[in-house]
GROMACS .gro file of C-alpha atoms in nm:
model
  169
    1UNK     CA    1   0.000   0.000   0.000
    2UNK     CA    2   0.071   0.377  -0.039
    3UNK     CA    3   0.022   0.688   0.160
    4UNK     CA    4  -0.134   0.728   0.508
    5UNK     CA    5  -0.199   0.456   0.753
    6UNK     CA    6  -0.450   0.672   0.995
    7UNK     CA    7  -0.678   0.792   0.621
    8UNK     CA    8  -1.053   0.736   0.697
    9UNK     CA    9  -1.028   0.610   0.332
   10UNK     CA   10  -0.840   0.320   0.128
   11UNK     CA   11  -0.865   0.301  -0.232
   12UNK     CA   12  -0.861  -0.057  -0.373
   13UNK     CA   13  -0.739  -0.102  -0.730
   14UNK     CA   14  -0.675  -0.398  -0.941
   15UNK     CA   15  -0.297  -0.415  -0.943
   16UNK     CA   16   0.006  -0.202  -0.998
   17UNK     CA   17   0.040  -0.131  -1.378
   18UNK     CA   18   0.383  -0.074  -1.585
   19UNK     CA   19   0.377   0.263  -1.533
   20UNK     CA   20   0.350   0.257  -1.150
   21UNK     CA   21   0.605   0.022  -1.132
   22UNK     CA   22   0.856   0.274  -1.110
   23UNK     CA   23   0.747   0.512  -0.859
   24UNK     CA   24   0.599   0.215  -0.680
   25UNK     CA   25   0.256   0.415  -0.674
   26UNK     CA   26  -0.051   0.288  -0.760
   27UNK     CA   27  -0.260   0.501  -0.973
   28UNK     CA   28   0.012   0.775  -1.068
   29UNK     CA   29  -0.017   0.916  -1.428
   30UNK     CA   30  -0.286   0.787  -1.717
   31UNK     CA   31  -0.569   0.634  -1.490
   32UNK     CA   32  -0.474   0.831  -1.191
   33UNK     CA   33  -0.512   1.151  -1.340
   34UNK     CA   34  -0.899   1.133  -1.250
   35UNK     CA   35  -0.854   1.037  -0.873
   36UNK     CA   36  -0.617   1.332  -0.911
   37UNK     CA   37  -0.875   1.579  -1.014
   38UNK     CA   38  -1.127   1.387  -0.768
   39UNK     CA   39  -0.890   1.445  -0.473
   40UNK     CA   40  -0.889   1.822  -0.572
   41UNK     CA   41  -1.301   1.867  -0.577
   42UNK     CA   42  -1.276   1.643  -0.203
   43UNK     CA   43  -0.980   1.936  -0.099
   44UNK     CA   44  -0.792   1.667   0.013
   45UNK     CA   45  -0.409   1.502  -0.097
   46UNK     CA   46  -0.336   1.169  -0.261
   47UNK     CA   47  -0.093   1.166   0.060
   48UNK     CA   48  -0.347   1.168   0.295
   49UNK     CA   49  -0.532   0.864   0.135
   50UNK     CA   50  -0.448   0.517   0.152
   51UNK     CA   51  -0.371   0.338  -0.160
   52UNK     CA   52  -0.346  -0.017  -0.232
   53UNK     CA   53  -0.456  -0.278  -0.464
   54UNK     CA   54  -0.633  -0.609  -0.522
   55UNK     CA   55  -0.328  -0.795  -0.639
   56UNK     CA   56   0.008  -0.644  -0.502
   57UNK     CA   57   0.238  -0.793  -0.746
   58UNK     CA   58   0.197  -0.683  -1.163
   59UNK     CA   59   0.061  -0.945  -1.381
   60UNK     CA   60   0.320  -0.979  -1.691
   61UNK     CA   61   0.187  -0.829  -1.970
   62UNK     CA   62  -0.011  -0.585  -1.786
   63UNK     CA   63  -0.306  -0.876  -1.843
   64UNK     CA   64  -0.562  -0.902  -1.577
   65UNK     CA   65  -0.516  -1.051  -1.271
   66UNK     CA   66  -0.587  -1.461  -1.236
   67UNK     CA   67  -0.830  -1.582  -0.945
   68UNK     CA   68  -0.517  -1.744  -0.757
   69UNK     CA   69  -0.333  -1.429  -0.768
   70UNK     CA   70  -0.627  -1.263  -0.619
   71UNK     CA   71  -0.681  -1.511  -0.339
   72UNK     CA   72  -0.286  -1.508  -0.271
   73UNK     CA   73  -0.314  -1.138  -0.186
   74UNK     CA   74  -0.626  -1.132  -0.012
   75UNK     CA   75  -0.409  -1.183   0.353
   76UNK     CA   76  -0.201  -0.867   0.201
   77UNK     CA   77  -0.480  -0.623   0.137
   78UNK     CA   78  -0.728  -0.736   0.440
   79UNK     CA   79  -0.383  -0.702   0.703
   80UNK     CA   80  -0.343  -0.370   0.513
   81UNK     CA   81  -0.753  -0.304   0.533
   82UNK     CA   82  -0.696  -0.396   0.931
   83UNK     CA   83  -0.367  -0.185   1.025
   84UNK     CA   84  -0.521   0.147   0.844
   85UNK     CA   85  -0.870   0.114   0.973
   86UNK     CA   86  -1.103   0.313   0.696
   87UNK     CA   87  -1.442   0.449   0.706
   88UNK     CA   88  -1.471   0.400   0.340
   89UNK     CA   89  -1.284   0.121   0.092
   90UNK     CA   90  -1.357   0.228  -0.221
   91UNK     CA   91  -1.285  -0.057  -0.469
   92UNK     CA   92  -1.209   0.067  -0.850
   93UNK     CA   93  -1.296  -0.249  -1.056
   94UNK     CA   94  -1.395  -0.591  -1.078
   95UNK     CA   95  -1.096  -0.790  -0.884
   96UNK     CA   96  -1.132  -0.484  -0.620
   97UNK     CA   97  -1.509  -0.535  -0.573
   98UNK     CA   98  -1.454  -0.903  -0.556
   99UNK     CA   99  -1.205  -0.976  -0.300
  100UNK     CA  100  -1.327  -0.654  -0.088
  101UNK     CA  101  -1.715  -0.872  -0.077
  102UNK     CA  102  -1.547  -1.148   0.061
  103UNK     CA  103  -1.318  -1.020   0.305
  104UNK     CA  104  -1.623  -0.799   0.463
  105UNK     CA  105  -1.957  -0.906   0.332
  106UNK     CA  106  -2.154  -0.777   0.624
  107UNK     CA  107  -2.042  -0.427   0.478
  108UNK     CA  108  -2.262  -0.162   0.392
  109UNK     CA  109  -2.270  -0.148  -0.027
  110UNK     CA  110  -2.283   0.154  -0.236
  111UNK     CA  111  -2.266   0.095  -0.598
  112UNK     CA  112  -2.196   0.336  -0.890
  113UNK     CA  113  -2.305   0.694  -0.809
  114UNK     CA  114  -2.156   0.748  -0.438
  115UNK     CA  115  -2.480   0.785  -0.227
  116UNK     CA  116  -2.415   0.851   0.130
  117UNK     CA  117  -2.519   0.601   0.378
  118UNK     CA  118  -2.753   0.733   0.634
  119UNK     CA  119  -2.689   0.522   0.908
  120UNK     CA  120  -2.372   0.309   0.950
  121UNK     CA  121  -2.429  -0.051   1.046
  122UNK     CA  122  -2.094  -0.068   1.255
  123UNK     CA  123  -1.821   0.087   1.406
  124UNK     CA  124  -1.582  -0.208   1.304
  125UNK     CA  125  -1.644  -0.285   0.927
  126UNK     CA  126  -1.607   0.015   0.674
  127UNK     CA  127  -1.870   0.117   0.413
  128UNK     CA  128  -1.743  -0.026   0.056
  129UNK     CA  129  -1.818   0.185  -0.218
  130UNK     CA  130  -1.785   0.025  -0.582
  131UNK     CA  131  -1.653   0.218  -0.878
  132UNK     CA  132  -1.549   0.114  -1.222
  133UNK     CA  133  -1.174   0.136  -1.245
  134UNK     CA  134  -1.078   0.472  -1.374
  135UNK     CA  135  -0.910   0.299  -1.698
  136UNK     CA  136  -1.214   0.206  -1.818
  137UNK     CA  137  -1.358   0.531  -1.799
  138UNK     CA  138  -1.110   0.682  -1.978
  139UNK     CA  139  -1.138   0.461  -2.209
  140UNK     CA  140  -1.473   0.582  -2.299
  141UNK     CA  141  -1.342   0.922  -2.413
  142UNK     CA  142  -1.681   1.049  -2.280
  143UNK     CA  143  -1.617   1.407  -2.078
  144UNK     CA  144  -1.969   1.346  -1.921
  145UNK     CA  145  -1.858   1.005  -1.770
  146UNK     CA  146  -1.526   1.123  -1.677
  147UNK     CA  147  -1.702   1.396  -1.495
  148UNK     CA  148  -1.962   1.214  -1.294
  149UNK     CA  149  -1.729   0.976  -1.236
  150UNK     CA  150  -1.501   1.225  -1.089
  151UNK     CA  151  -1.746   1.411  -0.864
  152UNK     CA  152  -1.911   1.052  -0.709
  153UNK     CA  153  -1.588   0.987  -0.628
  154UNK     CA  154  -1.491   1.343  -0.445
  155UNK     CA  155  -1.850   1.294  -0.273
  156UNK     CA  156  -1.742   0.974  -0.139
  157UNK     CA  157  -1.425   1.119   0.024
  158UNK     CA  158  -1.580   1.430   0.156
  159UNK     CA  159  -1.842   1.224   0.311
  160UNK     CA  160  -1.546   0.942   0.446
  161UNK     CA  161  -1.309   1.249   0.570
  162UNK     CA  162  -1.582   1.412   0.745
  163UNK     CA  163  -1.647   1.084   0.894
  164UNK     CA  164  -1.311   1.006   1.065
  165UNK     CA  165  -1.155   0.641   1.024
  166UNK     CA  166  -1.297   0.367   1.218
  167UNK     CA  167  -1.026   0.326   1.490
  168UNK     CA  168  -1.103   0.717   1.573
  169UNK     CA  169  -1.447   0.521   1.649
   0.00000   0.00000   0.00000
């Protein structure tokens, strides 16, 4: 993981790609340049987040990830999930939403457009909140997507940071 262990917020992605391999920084550049301009509607810093992924090793070929790598770094994220504590886990795509369902599937669900919950059903188990992977939306090459996209997302860390993390519980 990257960034800081006491956020109220983790951000779950699928794995690290080529170009994060580098820096060692998940979502830096293409794809990250939307959580970027999402972390700058929420007035917050990509260094006050927490920042992990799915599958902590990169898949050669920058192919998507197989089920056993998934369930190899399940202990990895979830000890991560544990140490940092989060309000909200927001999982960006479809090997994010999967192992985040299994590790807490008591969790309280919020899927596409961030809607904020109105009651929280525990003080131990953070909200997930489900988001395509921002890839895919630019991929789209649709400035409305992009946009709603963006804003759902600054909505769910406003809501999160004005929340505290759970161990502030």
């Amino acid at each position: 993981g990257w960034g800081c262990i006491d956020s109220p917020v983790a951000i779950v992605g699928q794995s690290l790609c080529e170009q994060c391999m580098e820096p060692q920084e998940p979502f830096c550049e293409g794809s990250g340049s939307l959580l970027e301009t999402s972390y700058g509607l929420a007035d917050c810093r990509k260094a006050d987040l927490f920042v992990t992924n799915a599958v902590h090793c990169r898949p050669p070929g920058n192919r998507k990830s197989r089920d056993h790598e998934i369930v190899n770094c399940s202990s990895y994220l979830y000890r991560e999930l544990e140490i940092v504590r989060p309000r909200l886990v927001i999982g960006l795509g479809e090997d994010a939403k999967r192992v985040l369902s299994f590790l807490y599937p008591t969790a309280r669900k919020v899927h596409s457009r961030f809607d904020p919950p109105s009651n929280l059903r525990s003080t131990t188990v953070p909200c997930l909140y489900f988001a395509s992977h921002p890839s895919w939306v630019k991929r789209q090459h649709r400035p409305a997507l992009e946009e709603a996209y963006v804003s759902s997302l600054a909505d769910a860390l406003k809501w999160a940071i004005s929340k505290g993390s759970l161990a502030g519980s």
